[in-house]
Tab-separated table of C-alpha atoms and ligand atoms in Angstrom:
chain	number	residue	atom	x	y	z
A	1	MET	CA	0.000	0.000	0.000
A	2	ARG	CA	1.177	3.523	-0.786
A	3	SER	CA	2.064	5.693	2.229
A	4	ILE	CA	0.320	8.683	0.613
A	5	PHE	CA	-2.287	8.833	-2.152
A	6	TRP	CA	-5.271	10.801	-3.442
A	7	GLU	CA	-8.835	9.708	-2.744
A	8	ASP	CA	-11.262	12.584	-2.125
A	9	GLY	CA	-8.371	14.506	-0.607
A	10	VAL	CA	-4.875	13.528	0.476
A	11	ARG	CA	-4.866	10.212	2.325
A	12	LEU	CA	-1.823	9.100	4.282
A	13	ILE	CA	-0.724	6.459	6.737
A	14	ASP	CA	-0.411	8.235	10.101
A	15	GLN	CA	3.194	7.340	10.947
A	16	THR	CA	2.930	8.687	14.482
A	17	LYS	CA	0.644	5.733	15.334
A	18	ILE	CA	2.792	2.864	14.059
A	19	PRO	CA	3.377	0.221	15.419
A	20	GLU	CA	0.532	0.579	17.945
A	21	LYS	CA	-2.114	1.249	15.332
A	22	PHE	CA	-2.433	1.306	11.561
A	23	GLU	CA	-4.525	4.290	10.609
A	24	VAL	CA	-5.049	6.115	7.319
A	25	ILE	CA	-6.089	9.739	7.721
A	26	THR	CA	-7.608	12.088	5.156
A	27	CYS	CA	-6.582	15.715	4.768
A	28	LYS	CA	-9.279	17.778	3.114
A	29	LYS	CA	-7.519	21.095	3.552
A	30	VAL	CA	-3.946	22.249	3.016
A	31	GLU	CA	-3.871	23.377	6.625
A	32	GLU	CA	-4.567	19.807	7.786
A	33	LEU	CA	-1.842	18.471	5.509
A	34	GLY	CA	0.589	21.085	6.857
A	35	ASP	CA	-0.204	19.939	10.365
A	36	ALA	CA	0.351	16.282	9.353
A	37	ILE	CA	3.783	17.234	7.961
A	38	LYS	CA	4.788	19.192	11.082
A	39	ARG	CA	3.817	16.434	13.481
A	40	LEU	CA	5.521	13.816	11.236
A	41	ALA	CA	2.352	11.877	10.390
A	42	VAL	CA	3.906	11.954	6.918
A	43	ARG	CA	7.695	12.132	6.893
A	44	GLY	CA	10.804	11.010	5.020
A	45	ALA	CA	12.130	13.110	2.137
A	46	PRO	CA	10.450	11.393	-0.864
A	47	ALA	CA	7.117	11.054	0.976
A	48	LEU	CA	7.374	14.781	1.735
A	49	GLU	CA	7.963	15.418	-1.967
A	50	ALA	CA	4.676	13.645	-2.716
A	51	ALA	CA	2.978	15.486	0.167
A	52	GLY	CA	4.097	18.838	-1.256
A	53	ALA	CA	2.873	17.825	-4.709
A	54	TYR	CA	-0.503	16.552	-3.497
A	55	GLY	CA	-0.723	19.619	-1.246
A	56	ILE	CA	-0.911	21.902	-4.277
A	57	ALA	CA	-3.555	19.636	-5.835
A	58	LEU	CA	-5.456	19.823	-2.543
A	59	ALA	CA	-5.273	23.623	-2.535
A	60	ALA	CA	-6.812	23.587	-6.006
A	61	HIS	CA	-9.697	21.372	-4.848
A	62	GLU	CA	-10.426	22.482	-1.283
A	63	ARG	CA	-12.639	25.499	-2.052
A	64	ASP	CA	-14.427	27.457	-4.776
A	65	PHE	CA	-12.814	30.357	-6.610
A	66	LYS	CA	-14.392	33.405	-8.128
A	67	ASP	CA	-11.916	33.359	-11.031
A	68	VAL	CA	-8.582	31.940	-12.194
A	69	GLU	CA	-6.589	34.868	-10.837
A	70	GLU	CA	-7.960	34.358	-7.343
A	71	MET	CA	-7.188	30.636	-7.624
A	72	LYS	CA	-3.602	31.238	-8.689
A	73	ARG	CA	-3.030	33.627	-5.794
A	74	TRP	CA	-4.416	30.970	-3.452
A	75	LEU	CA	-2.143	28.276	-4.887
A	76	LYS	CA	0.917	30.477	-4.396
A	77	ARG	CA	-0.062	31.139	-0.781
A	78	ALA	CA	-0.620	27.416	-0.237
A	79	ALA	CA	2.834	26.729	-1.695
A	80	GLU	CA	4.440	29.184	0.726
A	81	PHE	CA	2.576	27.663	3.649
A	82	LEU	CA	3.547	24.095	2.735
A	83	ALA	CA	7.160	25.158	2.240
A	84	SER	CA	7.210	26.643	5.747
A	85	THR	CA	6.357	23.351	7.480
A	86	ARG	CA	9.811	21.704	7.542
A	87	PRO	CA	13.105	23.212	6.324
A	88	THR	CA	15.654	20.454	5.722
A	89	ALA	CA	14.399	17.845	3.240
A	90	VAL	CA	14.780	19.503	-0.161
A	91	ASN	CA	12.277	17.084	-1.735
A	92	LEU	CA	9.376	18.909	-0.076
A	93	PHE	CA	10.220	22.035	-2.068
A	94	VAL	CA	10.791	20.016	-5.245
A	95	GLY	CA	7.279	18.514	-5.006
A	96	ILE	CA	5.587	21.839	-4.267
A	97	GLU	CA	7.386	23.735	-7.031
A	98	ARG	CA	6.899	21.057	-9.675
A	99	VAL	CA	3.112	20.897	-9.284
A	100	LEU	CA	2.694	24.646	-8.737
A	101	LYS	CA	4.547	25.371	-11.980
A	102	VAL	CA	2.287	23.073	-13.989
A	103	ALA	CA	-0.885	24.271	-12.242
A	104	LEU	CA	-0.117	27.917	-13.019
A	105	THR	CA	-0.205	27.156	-16.757
A	106	GLY	CA	-3.925	26.293	-16.486
A	107	GLU	CA	-6.531	28.606	-17.993
A	108	SER	CA	-9.649	27.670	-16.073
A	109	VAL	CA	-10.413	26.497	-12.552
A	110	ASP	CA	-11.247	23.018	-13.800
A	111	ASP	CA	-8.189	22.888	-15.987
A	112	ILE	CA	-5.919	23.860	-13.068
A	113	ARG	CA	-7.482	21.220	-10.826
A	114	LYS	CA	-6.889	18.518	-13.429
A	115	LEU	CA	-3.362	19.639	-14.224
A	116	ALA	CA	-2.341	19.797	-10.549
A	117	LEU	CA	-3.748	16.410	-9.642
A	118	ARG	CA	-2.361	14.748	-12.756
A	119	GLU	CA	1.138	16.106	-12.056
A	120	ALA	CA	1.003	15.032	-8.400
A	121	GLU	CA	-0.113	11.515	-9.388
A	122	LYS	CA	2.696	11.389	-11.947
A	123	LEU	CA	5.259	12.406	-9.350
A	124	ALA	CA	3.986	9.752	-6.913
A	125	GLU	CA	4.198	7.041	-9.571
A	126	GLU	CA	7.688	8.193	-10.580
A	127	ASP	CA	8.821	7.922	-6.971
A	128	ILE	CA	7.987	4.218	-6.931
A	129	GLN	CA	9.724	3.655	-10.272
A	130	ARG	CA	12.896	5.477	-9.227
A	131	ASN	CA	13.010	3.555	-5.941
A	132	ARG	CA	12.794	0.303	-7.908
A	133	LYS	CA	15.684	1.454	-10.108
A	134	MET	CA	17.727	2.489	-7.063
A	135	GLY	CA	16.928	-0.889	-5.557
A	136	GLU	CA	18.266	-2.720	-8.613
A	137	TYR	CA	21.509	-0.740	-8.694
A	138	GLY	CA	21.987	-0.894	-4.934
A	139	ALA	CA	21.264	-4.610	-4.675
A	140	GLU	CA	24.396	-5.283	-6.730
A	141	LEU	CA	26.416	-3.982	-3.787
A	142	LEU	CA	24.915	-6.549	-1.417
A	143	GLU	CA	26.095	-10.115	-1.168
A	144	ASP	CA	24.128	-13.137	-0.064
A	145	GLY	CA	24.470	-13.359	3.730
A	146	ASP	CA	25.203	-9.646	4.315
A	147	THR	CA	24.105	-7.838	7.461
A	148	VAL	CA	23.132	-4.237	6.739
A	149	MET	CA	22.892	-1.512	9.351
A	150	THR	CA	20.352	1.219	8.678
A	151	TYR	CA	19.384	4.374	10.513
A	152	CYS	CA	16.036	6.160	10.833
A	153	ASN	CA	13.437	4.974	8.313
A	154	ALA	CA	14.164	5.140	4.593
A	155	GLY	CA	11.611	2.547	3.599
A	156	ARG	CA	8.121	2.271	2.115
A	157	LEU	CA	6.787	4.691	4.720
A	158	ALA	CA	9.377	7.370	3.948
A	159	THR	CA	8.585	7.210	0.218
A	160	VAL	CA	5.400	6.599	-1.747
A	161	ASP	CA	6.366	2.907	-1.776
A	162	TRP	CA	9.346	0.495	-1.777
A	163	GLY	CA	11.864	2.813	-0.106
A	164	THR	CA	15.363	4.103	-0.802
A	165	ALA	CA	17.797	2.439	1.654
A	166	LEU	CA	15.247	-0.258	2.537
A	167	GLY	CA	14.305	-0.458	-1.151
A	168	VAL	CA	17.872	-1.638	-1.795
A	169	VAL	CA	17.455	-4.315	0.887
A	170	ARG	CA	14.026	-5.307	-0.525
A	171	SER	CA	15.417	-5.614	-4.051
A	172	ALA	CA	18.312	-7.788	-2.840
A	173	VAL	CA	15.891	-10.016	-0.920
A	174	GLU	CA	13.648	-10.193	-4.010
A	175	GLN	CA	16.692	-11.457	-5.954
A	176	GLY	CA	16.926	-14.310	-3.471
A	177	LYS	CA	19.764	-12.953	-1.324
A	178	ASN	CA	19.676	-13.628	2.365
A	179	ILE	CA	20.006	-10.184	3.998
A	180	ARG	CA	19.758	-9.317	7.686
A	181	VAL	CA	19.106	-5.793	8.876
A	182	ILE	CA	20.270	-4.140	12.082
A	183	ALA	CA	17.989	-1.149	12.745
A	184	CYS	CA	19.088	1.657	15.057
A	185	GLU	CA	16.196	2.938	17.140
A	186	THR	CA	16.890	6.566	16.104
A	187	ARG	CA	16.151	8.718	19.120
A	188	PRO	CA	14.339	10.904	19.892
A	189	LEU	CA	11.369	10.004	17.682
A	190	ASN	CA	12.296	6.369	17.099
A	191	GLN	CA	11.669	6.137	13.360
A	192	GLY	CA	14.042	3.137	13.378
A	193	SER	CA	12.368	1.082	16.079
A	194	ARG	CA	8.795	2.096	15.312
A	195	LEU	CA	8.808	2.264	11.509
A	196	THR	CA	11.812	0.402	10.056
A	197	CYS	CA	11.311	-2.640	12.289
A	198	TRP	CA	7.567	-2.640	11.644
A	199	GLU	CA	7.766	-2.443	7.868
A	200	LEU	CA	10.578	-4.983	7.516
A	201	MET	CA	8.740	-7.430	9.743
A	202	GLN	CA	5.606	-6.942	7.624
A	203	ASP	CA	7.680	-8.110	4.648
A	204	GLY	CA	9.268	-10.985	6.538
A	205	ILE	CA	12.762	-9.449	6.324
A	206	ASP	CA	15.099	-10.389	9.173
A	207	VAL	CA	15.566	-7.321	11.401
A	208	THR	CA	17.244	-6.824	14.773
A	209	LEU	CA	16.755	-3.660	16.819
A	210	ILE	CA	19.604	-1.918	18.657
A	211	THR	CA	19.777	1.392	20.493
A	212	ASP	CA	21.799	4.157	18.859
A	213	SER	CA	24.445	3.773	21.564
A	214	MET	CA	25.124	0.187	20.419
A	215	VAL	CA	26.428	1.156	16.967
A	216	GLY	CA	30.029	1.020	18.234
A	217	ILE	CA	29.916	-2.424	19.767
A	218	VAL	CA	28.184	-4.120	16.844
A	219	MET	CA	30.843	-2.704	14.486
A	220	GLN	CA	33.630	-3.728	16.875
A	221	LYS	CA	32.254	-7.245	16.928
A	222	GLY	CA	32.287	-7.357	13.107
A	223	MET	CA	28.521	-7.817	12.965
A	224	ILE	CA	27.947	-5.289	10.157
A	225	ASP	CA	28.961	-5.759	6.511
A	226	LYS	CA	27.493	-2.541	5.108
A	227	VAL	CA	25.622	0.557	6.226
A	228	ILE	CA	22.851	1.960	4.006
A	229	VAL	CA	20.944	5.107	4.924
A	230	GLY	CA	18.673	7.541	3.102
A	231	ALA	CA	19.066	11.319	2.805
A	232	ASP	CA	17.083	14.506	3.201
A	233	ARG	CA	19.411	16.696	1.178
A	234	ILE	CA	22.734	16.077	-0.536
A	235	VAL	CA	24.924	19.130	-1.086
A	236	ARG	CA	28.413	19.475	-2.565
A	237	ASP	CA	30.190	18.535	0.636
A	238	ALA	CA	27.709	16.602	2.788
A	239	VAL	CA	24.694	14.366	3.122
A	240	PHE	CA	21.992	15.604	5.491
A	241	ASN	CA	20.075	12.798	7.149
A	242	LYS	CA	18.479	12.042	10.504
A	243	ILE	CA	20.417	13.219	13.545
A	244	GLY	CA	22.969	10.546	14.476
A	245	THR	CA	23.766	9.505	10.900
A	246	TYR	CA	27.094	11.350	11.071
A	247	THR	CA	28.097	9.381	14.163
A	248	VAL	CA	27.300	6.104	12.395
A	249	SER	CA	29.430	7.184	9.418
A	250	VAL	CA	32.416	7.927	11.679
A	251	VAL	CA	32.189	4.566	13.431
A	252	ALA	CA	31.771	2.782	10.072
A	253	LYS	CA	34.894	4.514	8.724
A	254	GLU	CA	36.881	3.572	11.816
A	255	HIS	CA	35.940	-0.073	11.265
A	256	GLY	CA	36.312	-0.129	7.462
A	257	VAL	CA	32.603	-0.802	6.930
A	258	PRO	CA	31.255	0.606	3.617
A	259	PHE	CA	28.793	3.456	4.194
A	260	TYR	CA	26.233	3.909	1.387
A	261	VAL	CA	23.590	6.592	0.908
A	262	ALA	CA	20.550	5.782	-1.247
A	263	ALA	CA	18.660	8.793	-2.561
A	264	PRO	CA	16.969	9.970	-5.758
A	265	LYS	CA	18.216	12.841	-7.924
A	266	ALA	CA	15.497	15.057	-6.372
A	267	THR	CA	17.338	14.903	-3.015
A	268	PHE	CA	20.449	16.536	-4.507
A	269	ASP	CA	20.817	20.276	-3.950
A	270	TRP	CA	24.169	20.395	-5.659
A	271	GLY	CA	24.308	24.181	-5.879
A	272	ARG	CA	24.665	24.464	-2.119
A	273	LYS	CA	27.184	23.644	0.612
A	274	ALA	CA	26.505	22.299	4.091
A	275	ASP	CA	26.731	25.621	5.908
A	276	GLU	CA	23.858	27.006	3.783
A	277	VAL	CA	21.363	24.338	4.871
A	278	VAL	CA	18.850	25.007	7.633
A	279	ILE	CA	18.795	22.172	10.146
A	280	GLU	CA	15.352	21.806	11.699
A	281	GLU	CA	15.319	22.165	15.486
A	282	ARG	CA	12.399	20.461	17.140
A	283	GLY	CA	10.608	20.913	20.448
A	284	ARG	CA	12.111	20.246	23.883
A	285	GLU	CA	9.244	17.911	24.798
A	286	GLU	CA	10.631	15.285	22.374
A	287	LEU	CA	13.585	14.746	24.741
A	288	ILE	CA	11.845	15.334	28.029
A	289	TYR	CA	8.809	13.090	27.669
A	290	CYS	CA	8.107	9.614	26.420
A	291	GLY	CA	4.317	9.551	26.265
A	292	ASN	CA	3.305	10.457	29.800
A	293	ARG	CA	6.669	9.529	31.335
A	294	ILE	CA	9.113	12.249	32.253
A	295	LEU	CA	12.632	11.327	31.124
A	296	ALA	CA	14.436	14.485	32.284
A	297	PRO	CA	13.874	17.399	34.649
A	298	PRO	CA	11.123	19.296	32.760
A	299	ASP	CA	13.008	22.614	32.959
A	300	VAL	CA	16.384	21.276	31.763
A	301	ASN	CA	18.031	23.039	28.787
A	302	VAL	CA	17.520	21.030	25.614
A	303	TYR	CA	19.200	21.012	22.184
A	304	ASN	CA	17.228	19.003	19.633
A	305	PRO	CA	18.460	19.281	16.012
A	306	ALA	CA	16.630	16.811	13.753
A	307	PHE	CA	19.384	16.272	11.142
A	308	ASP	CA	23.161	16.292	10.837
A	309	PRO	CA	25.579	16.598	7.910
A	310	THR	CA	27.769	13.612	7.095
A	311	PRO	CA	30.820	14.798	5.122
A	312	LEU	CA	30.917	13.202	1.672
A	313	LYS	CA	34.416	11.915	2.477
A	314	ASN	CA	32.719	9.419	4.831
A	315	VAL	CA	30.419	8.110	2.075
A	316	THR	CA	31.631	5.076	0.105
A	317	ALA	CA	29.082	5.565	-2.696
A	318	LEU	CA	25.769	7.231	-3.489
A	319	ILE	CA	23.045	4.928	-4.805
A	320	THR	CA	20.694	6.745	-7.202
A	321	GLU	CA	18.155	5.795	-9.868
A	322	PHE	CA	20.836	6.674	-12.444
A	323	GLY	CA	23.380	4.268	-11.005
A	324	VAL	CA	25.890	3.963	-8.164
A	325	ILE	CA	28.105	7.046	-7.916
A	326	TYR	CA	31.627	6.743	-6.482
A	327	PRO	CA	34.130	9.478	-5.560
A	328	PRO	CA	35.353	11.882	-6.756
A	329	TYR	CA	31.812	13.206	-6.274
A	330	ASN	CA	32.554	16.705	-7.563
A	331	GLU	CA	33.222	15.112	-10.977
A	332	ASN	CA	30.920	12.105	-10.961
A	333	VAL	CA	27.723	13.531	-9.442
A	334	PRO	CA	27.231	16.296	-12.052
A	335	ARG	CA	28.235	13.924	-14.860
A	336	ILE	CA	25.925	11.050	-13.897
A	337	LEU	CA	23.006	13.172	-12.692
A	338	LYS	CA	23.501	15.669	-15.551
A	339	PHE	CA	23.836	18.827	-13.456
A	340	ASP	CA	25.491	21.904	-14.957
B	1	MRU	O1	12.399	13.616	10.426
B	1	MRU	P1	12.140	12.562	9.403
B	1	MRU	O2	11.565	11.319	9.961
B	1	MRU	O3	11.331	13.108	8.226
B	1	MRU	O4	13.577	12.200	8.834
B	1	MRU	C1	13.675	11.262	7.801
B	1	MRU	C2	15.050	10.866	7.472
B	1	MRU	O5	16.016	11.391	7.984
B	1	MRU	C3	15.205	9.828	6.396
B	1	MRU	O6	16.339	9.055	6.621
B	1	MRU	C4	15.336	10.517	5.031
B	1	MRU	O7	14.261	11.394	4.808
B	1	MRU	C5	15.402	9.552	3.921
B	1	MRU	S1	13.850	8.802	3.599
B	1	MRU	C6	13.946	7.857	2.213
């Protein structure tokens, strides 16, 4: 099942509920979708790309318009609002801008509605296809019997379907390879333990959960053959992914374990460098509470960045839908992804 789709509005799997409950919610207004993005009901860079795309289609459908000019002004406002929900994953902006651009070429209200929805559906379908491609290329890097460490959730839930990092694992398993996954819990919001473990177990893929603080010992013990993670934004000198990814890359390097990043072309923001990227900082309550339990003195100072940059020098290769890209990245990324 797709993590996000259109059916009388934007429907999405509420990822805050998994694994306790499986619930699909419907957003009938852009404001509701914005709220779903902020509270991480929909999350993961490619799923956010689809959310941004469907968000513009939703803006075109959610109310009546007196004329095309009023509608276009509304769509632009909706685009700004959606873009303000989360700052780090570049895919969100890619999805919004792609559908907005097409929608603004429409000449009637009906025309704009059709154009926006068609483009959003196209983008969602393309996400699945590119993940499949990435999976095929990435699976060649995995050998029968490999144990793969992953961080956060870069699976079906983080995309429209199949996944990026977990898509590589799925494709290798589909080819008949025996692959085991070690999933880091990924504090503070536990996308690893809640989402990665849940979706791999649904597919019958062998997964073992560890806490983030166990990354060192499992590498020391030689339990990991490869690391594969996803990405929220890839710039000229770094890969931005869930907070803690950098630490995993350092430990992997120390132990000579290959560290791969699987991400589509849309995640590359090759015109920028790491110090230009805004890292989302989230609320203090994420560290202080676990449900109703208090984990720290409620008035303690808290620092809660949601992402960190992993220098590209720590990345063995980038797995994309156009192939596996090896260093030197400054030459090979623009050549293979056809950037100027
Ligand atoms: O805060 P989140 O859960 O949206 O962060 C998600 C990640 O960091 C993922 O690893 C990344 O988006 C890649 S998803 C294919």
